[in-house]
mmCIF file of C-alpha atoms and ligand atoms in Angstrom:
data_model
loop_
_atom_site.group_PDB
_atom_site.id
_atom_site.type_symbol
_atom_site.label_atom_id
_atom_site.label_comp_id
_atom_site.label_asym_id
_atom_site.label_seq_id
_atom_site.Cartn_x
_atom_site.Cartn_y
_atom_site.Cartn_z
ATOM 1 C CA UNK A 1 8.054 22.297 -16.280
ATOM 2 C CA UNK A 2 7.086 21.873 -12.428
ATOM 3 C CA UNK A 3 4.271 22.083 -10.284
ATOM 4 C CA UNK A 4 4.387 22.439 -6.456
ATOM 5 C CA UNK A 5 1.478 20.187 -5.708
ATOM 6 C CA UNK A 6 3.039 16.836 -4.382
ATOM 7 C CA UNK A 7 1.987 13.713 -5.980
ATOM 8 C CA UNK A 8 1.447 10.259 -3.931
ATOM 9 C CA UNK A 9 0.940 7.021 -6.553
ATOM 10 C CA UNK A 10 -0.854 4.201 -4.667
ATOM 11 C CA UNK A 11 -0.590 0.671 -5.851
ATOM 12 C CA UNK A 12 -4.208 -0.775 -5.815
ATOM 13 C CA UNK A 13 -5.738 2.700 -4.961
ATOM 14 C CA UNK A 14 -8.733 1.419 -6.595
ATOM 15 C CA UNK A 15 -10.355 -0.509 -3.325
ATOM 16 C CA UNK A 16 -10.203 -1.264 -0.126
ATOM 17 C CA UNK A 17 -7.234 0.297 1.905
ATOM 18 C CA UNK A 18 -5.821 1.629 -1.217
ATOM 19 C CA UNK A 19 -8.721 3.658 -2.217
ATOM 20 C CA UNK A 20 -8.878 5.137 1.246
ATOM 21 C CA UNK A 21 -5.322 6.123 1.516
ATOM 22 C CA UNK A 22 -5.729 8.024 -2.007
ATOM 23 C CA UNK A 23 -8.765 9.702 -1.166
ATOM 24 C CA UNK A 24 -7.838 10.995 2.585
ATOM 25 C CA UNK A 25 -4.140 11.754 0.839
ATOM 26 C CA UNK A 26 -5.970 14.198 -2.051
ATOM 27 C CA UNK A 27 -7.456 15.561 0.978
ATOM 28 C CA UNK A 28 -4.455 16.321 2.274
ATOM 29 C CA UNK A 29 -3.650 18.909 -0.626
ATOM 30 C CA UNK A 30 -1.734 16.295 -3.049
ATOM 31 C CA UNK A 31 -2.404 14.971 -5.988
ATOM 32 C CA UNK A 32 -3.014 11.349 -6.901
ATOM 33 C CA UNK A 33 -1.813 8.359 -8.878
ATOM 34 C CA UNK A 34 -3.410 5.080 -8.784
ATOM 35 C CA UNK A 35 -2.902 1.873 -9.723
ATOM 36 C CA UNK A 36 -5.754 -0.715 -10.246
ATOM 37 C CA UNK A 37 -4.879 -4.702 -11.391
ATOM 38 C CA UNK A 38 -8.358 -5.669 -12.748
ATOM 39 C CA UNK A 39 -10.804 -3.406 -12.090
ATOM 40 C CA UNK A 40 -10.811 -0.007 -14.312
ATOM 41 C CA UNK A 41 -14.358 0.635 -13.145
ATOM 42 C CA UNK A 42 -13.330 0.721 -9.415
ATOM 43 C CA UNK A 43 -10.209 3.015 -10.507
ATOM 44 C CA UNK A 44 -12.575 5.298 -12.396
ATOM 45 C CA UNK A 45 -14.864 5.740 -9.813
ATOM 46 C CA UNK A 46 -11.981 6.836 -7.130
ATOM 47 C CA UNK A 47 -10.576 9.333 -9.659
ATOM 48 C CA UNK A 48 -13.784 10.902 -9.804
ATOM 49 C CA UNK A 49 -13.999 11.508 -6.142
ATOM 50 C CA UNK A 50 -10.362 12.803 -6.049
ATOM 51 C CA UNK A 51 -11.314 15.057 -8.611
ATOM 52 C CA UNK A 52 -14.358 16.346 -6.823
ATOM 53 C CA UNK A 53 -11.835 17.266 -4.153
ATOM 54 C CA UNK A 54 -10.301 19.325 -5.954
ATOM 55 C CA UNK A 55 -7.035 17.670 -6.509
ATOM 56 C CA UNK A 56 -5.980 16.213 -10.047
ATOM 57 C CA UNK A 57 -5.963 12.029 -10.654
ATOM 58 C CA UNK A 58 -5.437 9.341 -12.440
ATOM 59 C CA UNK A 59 -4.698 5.493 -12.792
ATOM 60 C CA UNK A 60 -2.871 3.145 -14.458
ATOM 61 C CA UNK A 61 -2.835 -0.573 -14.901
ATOM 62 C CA UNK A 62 -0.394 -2.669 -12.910
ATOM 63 C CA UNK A 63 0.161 -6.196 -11.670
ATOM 64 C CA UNK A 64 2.698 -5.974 -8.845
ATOM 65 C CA UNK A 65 3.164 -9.552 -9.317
ATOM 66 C CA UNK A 66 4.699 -8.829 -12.801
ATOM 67 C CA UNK A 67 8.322 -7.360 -12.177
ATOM 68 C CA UNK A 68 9.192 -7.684 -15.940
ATOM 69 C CA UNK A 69 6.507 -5.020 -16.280
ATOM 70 C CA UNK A 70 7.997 -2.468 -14.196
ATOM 71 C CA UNK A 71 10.190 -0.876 -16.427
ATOM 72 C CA UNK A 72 7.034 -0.151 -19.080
ATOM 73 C CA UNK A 73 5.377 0.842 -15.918
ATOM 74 C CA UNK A 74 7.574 3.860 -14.951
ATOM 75 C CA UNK A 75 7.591 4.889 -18.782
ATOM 76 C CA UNK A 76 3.983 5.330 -18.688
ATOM 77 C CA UNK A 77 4.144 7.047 -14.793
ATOM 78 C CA UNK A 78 6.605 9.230 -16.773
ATOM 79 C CA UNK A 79 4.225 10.360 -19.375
ATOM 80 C CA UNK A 80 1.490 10.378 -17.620
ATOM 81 C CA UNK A 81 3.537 12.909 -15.094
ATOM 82 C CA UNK A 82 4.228 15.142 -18.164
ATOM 83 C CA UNK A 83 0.876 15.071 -19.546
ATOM 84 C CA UNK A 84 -1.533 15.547 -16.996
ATOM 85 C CA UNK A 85 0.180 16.743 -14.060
ATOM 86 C CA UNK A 86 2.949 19.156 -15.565
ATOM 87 C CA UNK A 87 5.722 17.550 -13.538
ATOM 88 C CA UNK A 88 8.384 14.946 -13.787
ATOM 89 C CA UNK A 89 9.076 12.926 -10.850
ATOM 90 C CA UNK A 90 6.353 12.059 -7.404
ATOM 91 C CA UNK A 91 6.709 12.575 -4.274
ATOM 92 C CA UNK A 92 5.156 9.452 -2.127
ATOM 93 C CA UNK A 93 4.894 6.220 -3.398
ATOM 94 C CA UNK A 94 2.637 3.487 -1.158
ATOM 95 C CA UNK A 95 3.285 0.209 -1.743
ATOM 96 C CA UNK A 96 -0.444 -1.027 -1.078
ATOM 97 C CA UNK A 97 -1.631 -3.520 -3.314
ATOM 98 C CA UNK A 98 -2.176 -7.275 -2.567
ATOM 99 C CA UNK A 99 -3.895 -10.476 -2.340
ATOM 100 C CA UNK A 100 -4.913 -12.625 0.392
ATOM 101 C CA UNK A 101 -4.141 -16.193 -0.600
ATOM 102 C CA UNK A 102 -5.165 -18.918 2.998
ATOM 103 C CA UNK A 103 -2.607 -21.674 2.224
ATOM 104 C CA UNK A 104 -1.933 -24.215 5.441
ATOM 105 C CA UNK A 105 2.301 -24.636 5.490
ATOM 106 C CA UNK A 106 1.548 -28.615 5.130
ATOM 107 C CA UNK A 107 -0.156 -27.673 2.273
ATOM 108 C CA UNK A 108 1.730 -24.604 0.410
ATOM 109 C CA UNK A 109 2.262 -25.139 -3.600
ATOM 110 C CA UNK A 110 5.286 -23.681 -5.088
ATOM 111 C CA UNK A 111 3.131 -21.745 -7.298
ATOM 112 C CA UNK A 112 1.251 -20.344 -4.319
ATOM 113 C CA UNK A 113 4.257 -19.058 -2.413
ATOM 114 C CA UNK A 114 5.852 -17.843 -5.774
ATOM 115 C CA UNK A 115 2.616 -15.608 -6.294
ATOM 116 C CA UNK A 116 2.467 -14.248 -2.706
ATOM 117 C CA UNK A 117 6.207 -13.454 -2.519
ATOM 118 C CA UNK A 118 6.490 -11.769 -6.085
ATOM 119 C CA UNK A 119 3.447 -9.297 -5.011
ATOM 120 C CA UNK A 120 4.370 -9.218 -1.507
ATOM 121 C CA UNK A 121 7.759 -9.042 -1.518
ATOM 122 C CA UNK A 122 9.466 -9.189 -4.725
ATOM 123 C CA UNK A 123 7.268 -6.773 -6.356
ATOM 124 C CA UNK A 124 7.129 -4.427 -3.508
ATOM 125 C CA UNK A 125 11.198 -4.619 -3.459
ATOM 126 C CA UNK A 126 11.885 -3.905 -7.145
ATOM 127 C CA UNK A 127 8.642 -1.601 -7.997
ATOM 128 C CA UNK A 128 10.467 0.753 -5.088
ATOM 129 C CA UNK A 129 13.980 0.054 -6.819
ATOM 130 C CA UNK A 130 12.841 1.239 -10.258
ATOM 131 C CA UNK A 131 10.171 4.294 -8.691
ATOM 132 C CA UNK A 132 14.091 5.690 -7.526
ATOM 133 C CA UNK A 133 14.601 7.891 -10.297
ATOM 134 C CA UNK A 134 11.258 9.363 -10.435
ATOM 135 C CA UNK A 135 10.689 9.960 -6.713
ATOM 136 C CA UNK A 136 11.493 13.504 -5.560
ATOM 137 C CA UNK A 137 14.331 13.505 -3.087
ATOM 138 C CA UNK A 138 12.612 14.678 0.016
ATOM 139 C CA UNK A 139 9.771 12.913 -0.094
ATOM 140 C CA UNK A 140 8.104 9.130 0.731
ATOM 141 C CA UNK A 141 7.358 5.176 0.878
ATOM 142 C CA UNK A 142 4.981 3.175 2.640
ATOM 143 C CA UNK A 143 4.865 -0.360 2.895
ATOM 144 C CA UNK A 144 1.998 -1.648 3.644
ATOM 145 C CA UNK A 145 2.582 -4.588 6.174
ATOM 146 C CA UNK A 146 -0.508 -6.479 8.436
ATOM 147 C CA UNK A 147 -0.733 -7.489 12.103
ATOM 148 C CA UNK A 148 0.554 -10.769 11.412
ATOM 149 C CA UNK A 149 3.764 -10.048 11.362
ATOM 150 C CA UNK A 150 3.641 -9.905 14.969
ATOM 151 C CA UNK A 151 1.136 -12.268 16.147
ATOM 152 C CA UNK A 152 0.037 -15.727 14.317
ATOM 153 C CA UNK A 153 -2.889 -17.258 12.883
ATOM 154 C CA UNK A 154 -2.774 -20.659 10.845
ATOM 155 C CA UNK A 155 -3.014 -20.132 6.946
ATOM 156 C CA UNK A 156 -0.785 -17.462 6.065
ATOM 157 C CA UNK A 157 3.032 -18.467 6.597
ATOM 158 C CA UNK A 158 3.990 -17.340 2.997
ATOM 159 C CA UNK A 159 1.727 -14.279 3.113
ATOM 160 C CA UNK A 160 3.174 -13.125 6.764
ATOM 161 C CA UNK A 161 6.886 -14.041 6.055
ATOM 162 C CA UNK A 162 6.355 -11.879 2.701
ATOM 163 C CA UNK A 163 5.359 -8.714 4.867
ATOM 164 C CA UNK A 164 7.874 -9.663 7.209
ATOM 165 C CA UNK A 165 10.394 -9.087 4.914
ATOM 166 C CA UNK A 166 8.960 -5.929 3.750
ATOM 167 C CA UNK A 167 9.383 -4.935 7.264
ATOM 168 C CA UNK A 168 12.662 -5.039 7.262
ATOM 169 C CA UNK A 169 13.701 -3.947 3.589
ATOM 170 C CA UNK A 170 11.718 -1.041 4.840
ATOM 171 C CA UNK A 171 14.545 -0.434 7.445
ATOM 172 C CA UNK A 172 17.207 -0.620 4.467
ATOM 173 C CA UNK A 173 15.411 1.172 2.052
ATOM 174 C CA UNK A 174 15.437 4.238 5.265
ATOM 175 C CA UNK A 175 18.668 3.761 5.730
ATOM 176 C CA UNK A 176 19.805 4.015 2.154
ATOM 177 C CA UNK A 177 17.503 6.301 1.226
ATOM 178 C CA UNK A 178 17.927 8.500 3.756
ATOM 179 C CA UNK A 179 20.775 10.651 2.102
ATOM 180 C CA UNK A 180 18.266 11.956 -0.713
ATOM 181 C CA UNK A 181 16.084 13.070 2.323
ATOM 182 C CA UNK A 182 13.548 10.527 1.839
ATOM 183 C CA UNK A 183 11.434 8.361 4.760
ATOM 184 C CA UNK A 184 10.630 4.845 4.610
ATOM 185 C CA UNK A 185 7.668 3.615 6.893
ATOM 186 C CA UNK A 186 5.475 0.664 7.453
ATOM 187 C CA UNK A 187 1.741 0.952 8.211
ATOM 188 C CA UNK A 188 0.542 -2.473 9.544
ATOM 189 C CA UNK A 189 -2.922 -2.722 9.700
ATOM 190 C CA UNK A 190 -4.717 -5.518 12.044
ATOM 191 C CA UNK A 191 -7.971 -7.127 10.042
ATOM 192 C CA UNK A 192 -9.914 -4.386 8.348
ATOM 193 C CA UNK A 193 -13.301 -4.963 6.550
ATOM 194 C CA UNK A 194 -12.233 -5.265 2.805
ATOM 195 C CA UNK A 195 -13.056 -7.222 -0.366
ATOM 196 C CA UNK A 196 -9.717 -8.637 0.644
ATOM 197 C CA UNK A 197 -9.114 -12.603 0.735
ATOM 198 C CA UNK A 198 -13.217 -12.418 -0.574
ATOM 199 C CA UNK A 199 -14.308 -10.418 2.435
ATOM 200 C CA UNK A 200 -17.127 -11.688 4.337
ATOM 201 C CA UNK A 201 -16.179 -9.971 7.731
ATOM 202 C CA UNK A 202 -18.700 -7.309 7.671
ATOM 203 C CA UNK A 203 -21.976 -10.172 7.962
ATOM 204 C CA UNK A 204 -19.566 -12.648 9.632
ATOM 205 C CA UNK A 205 -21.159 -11.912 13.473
ATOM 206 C CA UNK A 206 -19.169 -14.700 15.019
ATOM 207 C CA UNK A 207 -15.979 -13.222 13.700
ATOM 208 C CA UNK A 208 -16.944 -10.226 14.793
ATOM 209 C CA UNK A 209 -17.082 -11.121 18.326
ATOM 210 C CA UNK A 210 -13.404 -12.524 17.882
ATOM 211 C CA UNK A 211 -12.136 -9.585 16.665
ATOM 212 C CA UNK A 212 -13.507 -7.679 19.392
ATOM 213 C CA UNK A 213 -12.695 -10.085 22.058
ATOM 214 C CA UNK A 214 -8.904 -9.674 21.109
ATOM 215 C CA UNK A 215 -9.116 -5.946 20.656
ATOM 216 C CA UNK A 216 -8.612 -3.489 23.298
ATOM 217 C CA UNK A 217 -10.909 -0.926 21.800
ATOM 218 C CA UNK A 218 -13.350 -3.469 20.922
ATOM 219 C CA UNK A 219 -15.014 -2.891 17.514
ATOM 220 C CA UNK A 220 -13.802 -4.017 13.932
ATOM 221 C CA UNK A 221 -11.778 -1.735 11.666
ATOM 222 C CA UNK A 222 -13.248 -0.353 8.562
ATOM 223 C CA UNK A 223 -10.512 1.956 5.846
ATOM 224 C CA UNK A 224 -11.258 5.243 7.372
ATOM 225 C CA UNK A 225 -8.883 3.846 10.267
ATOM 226 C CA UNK A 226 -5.997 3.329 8.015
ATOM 227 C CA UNK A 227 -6.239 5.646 5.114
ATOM 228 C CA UNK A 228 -5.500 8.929 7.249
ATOM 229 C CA UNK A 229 -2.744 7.530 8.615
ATOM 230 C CA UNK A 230 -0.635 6.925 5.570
ATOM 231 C CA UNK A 231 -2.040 9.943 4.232
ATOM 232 C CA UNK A 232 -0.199 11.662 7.316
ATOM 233 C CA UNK A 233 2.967 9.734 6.404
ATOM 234 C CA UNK A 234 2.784 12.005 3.138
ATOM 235 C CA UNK A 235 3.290 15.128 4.495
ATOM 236 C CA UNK A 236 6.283 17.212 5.962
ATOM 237 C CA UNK A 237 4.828 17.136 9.495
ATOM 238 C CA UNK A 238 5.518 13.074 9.541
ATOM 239 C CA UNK A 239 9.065 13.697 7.879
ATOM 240 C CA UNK A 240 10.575 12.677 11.056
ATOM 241 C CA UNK A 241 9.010 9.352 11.280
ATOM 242 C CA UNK A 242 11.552 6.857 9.936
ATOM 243 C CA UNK A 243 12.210 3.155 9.044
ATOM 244 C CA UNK A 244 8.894 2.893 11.892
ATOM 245 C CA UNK A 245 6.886 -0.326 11.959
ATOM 246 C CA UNK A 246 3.303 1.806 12.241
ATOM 247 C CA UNK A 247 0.700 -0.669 14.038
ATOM 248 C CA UNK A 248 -2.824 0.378 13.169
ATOM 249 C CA UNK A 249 -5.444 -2.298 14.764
ATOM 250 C CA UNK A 250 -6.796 -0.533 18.002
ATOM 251 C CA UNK A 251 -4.530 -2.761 20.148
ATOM 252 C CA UNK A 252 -5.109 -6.035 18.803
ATOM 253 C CA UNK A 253 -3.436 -9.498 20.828
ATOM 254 C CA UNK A 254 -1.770 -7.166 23.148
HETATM 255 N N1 NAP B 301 -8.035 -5.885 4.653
HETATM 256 C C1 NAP B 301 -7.299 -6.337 5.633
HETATM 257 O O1 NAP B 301 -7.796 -6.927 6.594
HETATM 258 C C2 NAP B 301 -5.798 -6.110 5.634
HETATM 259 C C3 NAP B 301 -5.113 -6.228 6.841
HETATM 260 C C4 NAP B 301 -3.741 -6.023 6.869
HETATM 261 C C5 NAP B 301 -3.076 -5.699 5.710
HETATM 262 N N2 NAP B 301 -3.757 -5.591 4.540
HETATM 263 C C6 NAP B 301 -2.978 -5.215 3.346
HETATM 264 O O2 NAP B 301 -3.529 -4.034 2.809
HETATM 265 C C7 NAP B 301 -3.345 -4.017 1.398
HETATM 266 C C8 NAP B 301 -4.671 -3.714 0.714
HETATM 267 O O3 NAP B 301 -5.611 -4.699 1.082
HETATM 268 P P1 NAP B 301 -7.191 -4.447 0.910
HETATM 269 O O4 NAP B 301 -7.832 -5.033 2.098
HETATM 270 O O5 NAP B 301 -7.450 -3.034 0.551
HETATM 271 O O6 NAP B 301 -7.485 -5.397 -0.354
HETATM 272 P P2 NAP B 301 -8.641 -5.284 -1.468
HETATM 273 O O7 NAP B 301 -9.823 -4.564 -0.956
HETATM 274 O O8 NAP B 301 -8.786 -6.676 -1.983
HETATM 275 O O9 NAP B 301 -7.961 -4.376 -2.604
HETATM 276 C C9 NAP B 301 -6.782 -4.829 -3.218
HETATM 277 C C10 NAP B 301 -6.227 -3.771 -4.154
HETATM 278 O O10 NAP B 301 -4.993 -4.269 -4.698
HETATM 279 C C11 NAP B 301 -5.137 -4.422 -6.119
HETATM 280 N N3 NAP B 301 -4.467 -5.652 -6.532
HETATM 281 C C12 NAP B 301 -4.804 -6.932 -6.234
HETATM 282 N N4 NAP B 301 -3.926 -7.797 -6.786
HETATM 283 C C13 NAP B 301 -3.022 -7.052 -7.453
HETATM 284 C C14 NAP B 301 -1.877 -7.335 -8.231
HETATM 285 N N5 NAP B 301 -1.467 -8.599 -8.456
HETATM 286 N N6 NAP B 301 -1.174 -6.315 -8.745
HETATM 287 C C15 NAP B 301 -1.557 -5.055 -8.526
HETATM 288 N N7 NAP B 301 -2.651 -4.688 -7.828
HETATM 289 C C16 NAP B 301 -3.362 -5.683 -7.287
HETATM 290 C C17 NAP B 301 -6.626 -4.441 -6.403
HETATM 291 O O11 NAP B 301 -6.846 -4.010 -7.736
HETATM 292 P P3 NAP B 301 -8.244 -4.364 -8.519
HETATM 293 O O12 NAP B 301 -9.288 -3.464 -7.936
HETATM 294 O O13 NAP B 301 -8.012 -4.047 -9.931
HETATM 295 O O14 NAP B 301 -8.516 -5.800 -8.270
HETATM 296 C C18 NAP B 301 -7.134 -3.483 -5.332
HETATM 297 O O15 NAP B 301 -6.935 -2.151 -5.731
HETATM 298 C C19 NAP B 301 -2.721 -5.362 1.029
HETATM 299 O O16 NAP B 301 -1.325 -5.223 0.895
HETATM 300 C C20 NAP B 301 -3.031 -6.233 2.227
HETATM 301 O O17 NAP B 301 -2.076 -7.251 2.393
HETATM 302 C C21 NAP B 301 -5.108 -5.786 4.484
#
């Protein structure tokens, strides 16, 4: 049982940055897994679109948050592999789904920084860990990372440090990982116009002006800017990208 066309699975494919990666990826030739936290409709919706380009899709339910879950995770990736796309391991797996959480340092709660570090980090760390044995050797992770690792804004210490050390797992996980003839990036996208952290860019004119103001190609970001990217990242072409730090925010605090 075996089926040449690659699969990619997406954590939170269902909006936002995920959805785009998982459509411009289908469009790439591959076919598509998706994961959605809360919102089946959303998932639905992107499968259909996949579908209608001609590529096969589907989604399951995950909380990245939840590591204990992982393991009942992969043993419904597995069957859903089997059943509906005639193959037993994937090929590319982006780690893409998250919450924005504002929390000053002065002001962080235990619980806060426990969320943001078990989807950020801790979930991003052991979801790759378990994917192992049912990711293809030559094939592909993506972490998805943000601007702020490299520059600072107040309100997101936990939620920066979190990527940060993504970041650098991502180096590990390339040089580990490596042997089986696999590649380990990070995408990090500057501020794109999401539902994420509740949105509000898009009507937000003032902020707009920021962003542009600290931008060298001055205009906000919308997904179409990041989703090709990673979708590159899950080809052969980009197989000789490795354990990079990918900046996509049109030259933002340079
Ligand atoms: N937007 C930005 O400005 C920006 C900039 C830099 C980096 N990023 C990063 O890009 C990634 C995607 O952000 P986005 O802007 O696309 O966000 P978004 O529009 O809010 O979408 C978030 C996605 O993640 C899923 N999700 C949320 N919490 C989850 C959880 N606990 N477990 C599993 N899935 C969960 C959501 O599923 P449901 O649909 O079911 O809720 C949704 O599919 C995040 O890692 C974020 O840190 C975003």
């Amino acid at each position: 049982m075996s089926t040449n066309t690659k699969i990619a699975l997406v954590t939170g494919g269902s909006r936002g940055l995920g959805r785009e990666m998982a459509l411009n990826i289908a469009k790439k030739g591959l076919n598509v897994i998706i994961t959605y936290n809360s919102r089946k409709d959303a998932a639905d919706a992107v499968i259909s679109e996949i579908e209608q380009l001609g590529q096969k899709a589907a989604a399951l339910r995950l909380n990245t948050g939840l590591i204990a879950l992982f393991d009942d995770f992969f043993s419904r990736v597995q069957d859903l592999l089997e059943d509906k796309f005639a193959a037993e391991k994937f090929d590319y797996l982006i780690n893409n789904a998250g919450i924005a959480l504002q929390s000053p340092f002065a002001e962080t709660t235990e619980e806060a920084f426990d969320e943001l570090i078990n989807i950020h980090y801790k979930g991003v760390y052991f979801l790759t860990q378990k994917a192992l044995p049912f990711l293809n050797d030559n094939g592909g992770i993506v972490n998805i990372s943000t601007g702020l690792t490299r520059f600072s804004y107040p309100g997101v210490s936990v939620y920066a440090s979190a990527k940060a050390a993504v970041e650098v797992a991502t180096r590990y996980m390339a040089k580990e990982l490596g042997n089986r003839g696999i590649n380990v990036n990070v995408v990090a996208p500057g501020p794109v116009v999401t539902d994420f952290g509740g949105g509000g860019m898009e009507d937000n004119e003032q902020m707009q002006e920021y962003m542009k103001s600290i931008t060298a190609i001055p205009r906000i970001a919308y997904p179409k800017d990041i989703g090709p990217v990673v979708a590159f990242l899950c080809t052969d072409e980009a197989k000789w990208i490795n354990a990079q730090r990918i900046e996509v925010s049109g030259g933002m605090n340079l």
